Amino acid sequence: MGEFDGVWRVKRTGGALPPMIGVSKRIAGSRGETRVGPLVRMPFLVEGLSLHYLPPWWGLVDVLEPDGSGFKGRATWFGRELGRFELRSGADG
């Protein structure tokens, strides 16, 4: 079981990201997905403290750093920051 395993609530904290109502990340081992509402699933691979999205979202990488019981994150696209967010344990869906 990896340090990211589980379900995480996503809270926008800045930048160009849209409001994140109903956004969560589900992670198991080296794979996961970001869920936006009930329909959108964005799969990614966990590589260290980074989440690398798979096509058609190639180029999108979430860069994480530990923050207490959760993580602070930066959403990047081809290395350019799009916005910032927090991950907190325990999203419901």
PDB file of C-alpha atoms in Angstrom:
ATOM      1  CA  MET A   1       0.000   0.000   0.000  1.00  0.00           C
ATOM      2  CA  GLY A   2       1.485   3.361  -1.073  1.00  0.00           C
ATOM      3  CA  GLU A   3       1.394   6.648   0.817  1.00  0.00           C
ATOM      4  CA  PHE A   4      -1.262   7.967  -1.602  1.00  0.00           C
ATOM      5  CA  ASP A   5      -3.567   4.935  -1.494  1.00  0.00           C
ATOM      6  CA  GLY A   6      -7.164   5.870  -0.831  1.00  0.00           C
ATOM      7  CA  VAL A   7      -9.677   8.538  -1.729  1.00  0.00           C
ATOM      8  CA  TRP A   8      -8.720  12.220  -1.572  1.00  0.00           C
ATOM      9  CA  ARG A   9     -10.867  15.370  -1.644  1.00  0.00           C
ATOM     10  CA  VAL A  10      -9.510  18.095  -3.920  1.00  0.00           C
ATOM     11  CA  LYS A  11      -9.768  21.743  -2.877  1.00  0.00           C
ATOM     12  CA  ARG A  12      -8.659  24.522  -5.224  1.00  0.00           C
ATOM     13  CA  THR A  13      -6.361  27.055  -3.544  1.00  0.00           C
ATOM     14  CA  GLY A  14      -5.305  29.282  -6.459  1.00  0.00           C
ATOM     15  CA  GLY A  15      -4.451  29.802 -10.090  1.00  0.00           C
ATOM     16  CA  ALA A  16      -6.398  29.223 -13.273  1.00  0.00           C
ATOM     17  CA  LEU A  17      -8.079  26.011 -12.172  1.00  0.00           C
ATOM     18  CA  PRO A  18     -11.885  26.192 -12.176  1.00  0.00           C
ATOM     19  CA  PRO A  19     -13.857  25.715  -8.940  1.00  0.00           C
ATOM     20  CA  MET A  20     -13.498  22.084  -7.879  1.00  0.00           C
ATOM     21  CA  ILE A  21     -16.885  21.015  -6.607  1.00  0.00           C
ATOM     22  CA  GLY A  22     -17.215  17.242  -6.692  1.00  0.00           C
ATOM     23  CA  VAL A  23     -13.550  16.559  -7.545  1.00  0.00           C
ATOM     24  CA  SER A  24     -11.696  13.672  -5.934  1.00  0.00           C
ATOM     25  CA  LYS A  25      -8.684  11.477  -6.585  1.00  0.00           C
ATOM     26  CA  ARG A  26      -8.739   7.714  -6.084  1.00  0.00           C
ATOM     27  CA  ILE A  27      -5.334   6.076  -5.865  1.00  0.00           C
ATOM     28  CA  ALA A  28      -4.221   2.438  -5.526  1.00  0.00           C
ATOM     29  CA  GLY A  29      -0.518   1.678  -5.805  1.00  0.00           C
ATOM     30  CA  SER A  30       0.984   3.150  -8.969  1.00  0.00           C
ATOM     31  CA  ARG A  31      -2.329   4.063 -10.632  1.00  0.00           C
ATOM     32  CA  GLY A  32      -5.241   6.341  -9.969  1.00  0.00           C
ATOM     33  CA  GLU A  33      -7.827   8.641 -11.419  1.00  0.00           C
ATOM     34  CA  THR A  34      -9.194  12.095 -10.868  1.00  0.00           C
ATOM     35  CA  ARG A  35     -12.983  12.112 -10.818  1.00  0.00           C
ATOM     36  CA  VAL A  36     -14.867  15.250 -11.778  1.00  0.00           C
ATOM     37  CA  GLY A  37     -18.519  14.830 -10.927  1.00  0.00           C
ATOM     38  CA  PRO A  38     -20.207  11.551 -11.788  1.00  0.00           C
ATOM     39  CA  LEU A  39     -18.994  11.237 -15.394  1.00  0.00           C
ATOM     40  CA  VAL A  40     -15.424  12.445 -15.963  1.00  0.00           C
ATOM     41  CA  ARG A  41     -12.552  10.049 -15.166  1.00  0.00           C
ATOM     42  CA  MET A  42      -8.961  11.149 -15.773  1.00  0.00           C
ATOM     43  CA  PRO A  43      -6.512   8.236 -15.253  1.00  0.00           C
ATOM     44  CA  PHE A  44      -2.922   8.815 -14.147  1.00  0.00           C
ATOM     45  CA  LEU A  45       0.256   7.020 -13.073  1.00  0.00           C
ATOM     46  CA  VAL A  46       1.897   7.744  -9.711  1.00  0.00           C
ATOM     47  CA  GLU A  47       5.630   8.451 -10.081  1.00  0.00           C
ATOM     48  CA  GLY A  48       7.179   9.527  -6.781  1.00  0.00           C
ATOM     49  CA  LEU A  49       5.372  12.698  -5.714  1.00  0.00           C
ATOM     50  CA  SER A  50       3.905  13.309  -9.185  1.00  0.00           C
ATOM     51  CA  LEU A  51       0.691  12.182 -10.861  1.00  0.00           C
ATOM     52  CA  HIS A  52       1.208  11.833 -14.638  1.00  0.00           C
ATOM     53  CA  TYR A  53      -2.048  11.827 -16.585  1.00  0.00           C
ATOM     54  CA  LEU A  54      -2.621   9.394 -19.440  1.00  0.00           C
ATOM     55  CA  PRO A  55      -3.965  10.301 -22.908  1.00  0.00           C
ATOM     56  CA  PRO A  56      -5.969  12.249 -23.810  1.00  0.00           C
ATOM     57  CA  TRP A  57      -4.696  14.380 -20.894  1.00  0.00           C
ATOM     58  CA  TRP A  58      -0.988  13.913 -21.735  1.00  0.00           C
ATOM     59  CA  GLY A  59       1.225  16.730 -20.560  1.00  0.00           C
ATOM     60  CA  LEU A  60      -0.840  17.242 -17.405  1.00  0.00           C
ATOM     61  CA  VAL A  61       1.101  16.489 -14.198  1.00  0.00           C
ATOM     62  CA  ASP A  62       0.111  17.109 -10.597  1.00  0.00           C
ATOM     63  CA  VAL A  63       3.186  17.787  -8.446  1.00  0.00           C
ATOM     64  CA  LEU A  64       2.584  17.045  -4.750  1.00  0.00           C
ATOM     65  CA  GLU A  65       4.318  17.856  -1.483  1.00  0.00           C
ATOM     66  CA  PRO A  66       3.401  16.543   1.979  1.00  0.00           C
ATOM     67  CA  ASP A  67       1.353  18.932   4.121  1.00  0.00           C
ATOM     68  CA  GLY A  68       0.390  17.549   7.525  1.00  0.00           C
ATOM     69  CA  SER A  69      -2.125  14.765   7.000  1.00  0.00           C
ATOM     70  CA  GLY A  70      -2.558  15.612   3.306  1.00  0.00           C
ATOM     71  CA  PHE A  71      -0.731  17.169   0.380  1.00  0.00           C
ATOM     72  CA  LYS A  72      -0.374  20.494  -1.375  1.00  0.00           C
ATOM     73  CA  GLY A  73      -0.390  20.233  -5.142  1.00  0.00           C
ATOM     74  CA  ARG A  74       0.417  22.159  -8.294  1.00  0.00           C
ATOM     75  CA  ALA A  75      -1.373  21.257 -11.509  1.00  0.00           C
ATOM     76  CA  THR A  76       1.041  21.695 -14.415  1.00  0.00           C
ATOM     77  CA  TRP A  77       0.708  21.314 -18.159  1.00  0.00           C
ATOM     78  CA  PHE A  78       4.007  20.717 -19.959  1.00  0.00           C
ATOM     79  CA  GLY A  79       5.772  22.237 -16.951  1.00  0.00           C
ATOM     80  CA  ARG A  80       3.674  25.408 -16.722  1.00  0.00           C
ATOM     81  CA  GLU A  81       1.645  25.855 -13.565  1.00  0.00           C
ATOM     82  CA  LEU A  82      -2.126  26.004 -14.087  1.00  0.00           C
ATOM     83  CA  GLY A  83      -3.172  26.201 -10.468  1.00  0.00           C
ATOM     84  CA  ARG A  84      -2.776  24.996  -6.917  1.00  0.00           C
ATOM     85  CA  PHE A  85      -4.856  22.651  -4.799  1.00  0.00           C
ATOM     86  CA  GLU A  86      -4.915  20.640  -1.580  1.00  0.00           C
ATOM     87  CA  LEU A  87      -5.593  16.931  -1.102  1.00  0.00           C
ATOM     88  CA  ARG A  88      -7.311  15.829   2.092  1.00  0.00           C
ATOM     89  CA  SER A  89      -8.204  12.243   2.942  1.00  0.00           C
ATOM     90  CA  GLY A  90     -11.732  10.918   2.889  1.00  0.00           C
ATOM     91  CA  ALA A  91     -13.760  12.003  -0.154  1.00  0.00           C
ATOM     92  CA  ASP A  92     -17.102  10.312  -0.597  1.00  0.00           C
ATOM     93  CA  GLY A  93     -17.449  10.497  -4.298  1.00  0.00           C
TER      94      GLY A  93
END
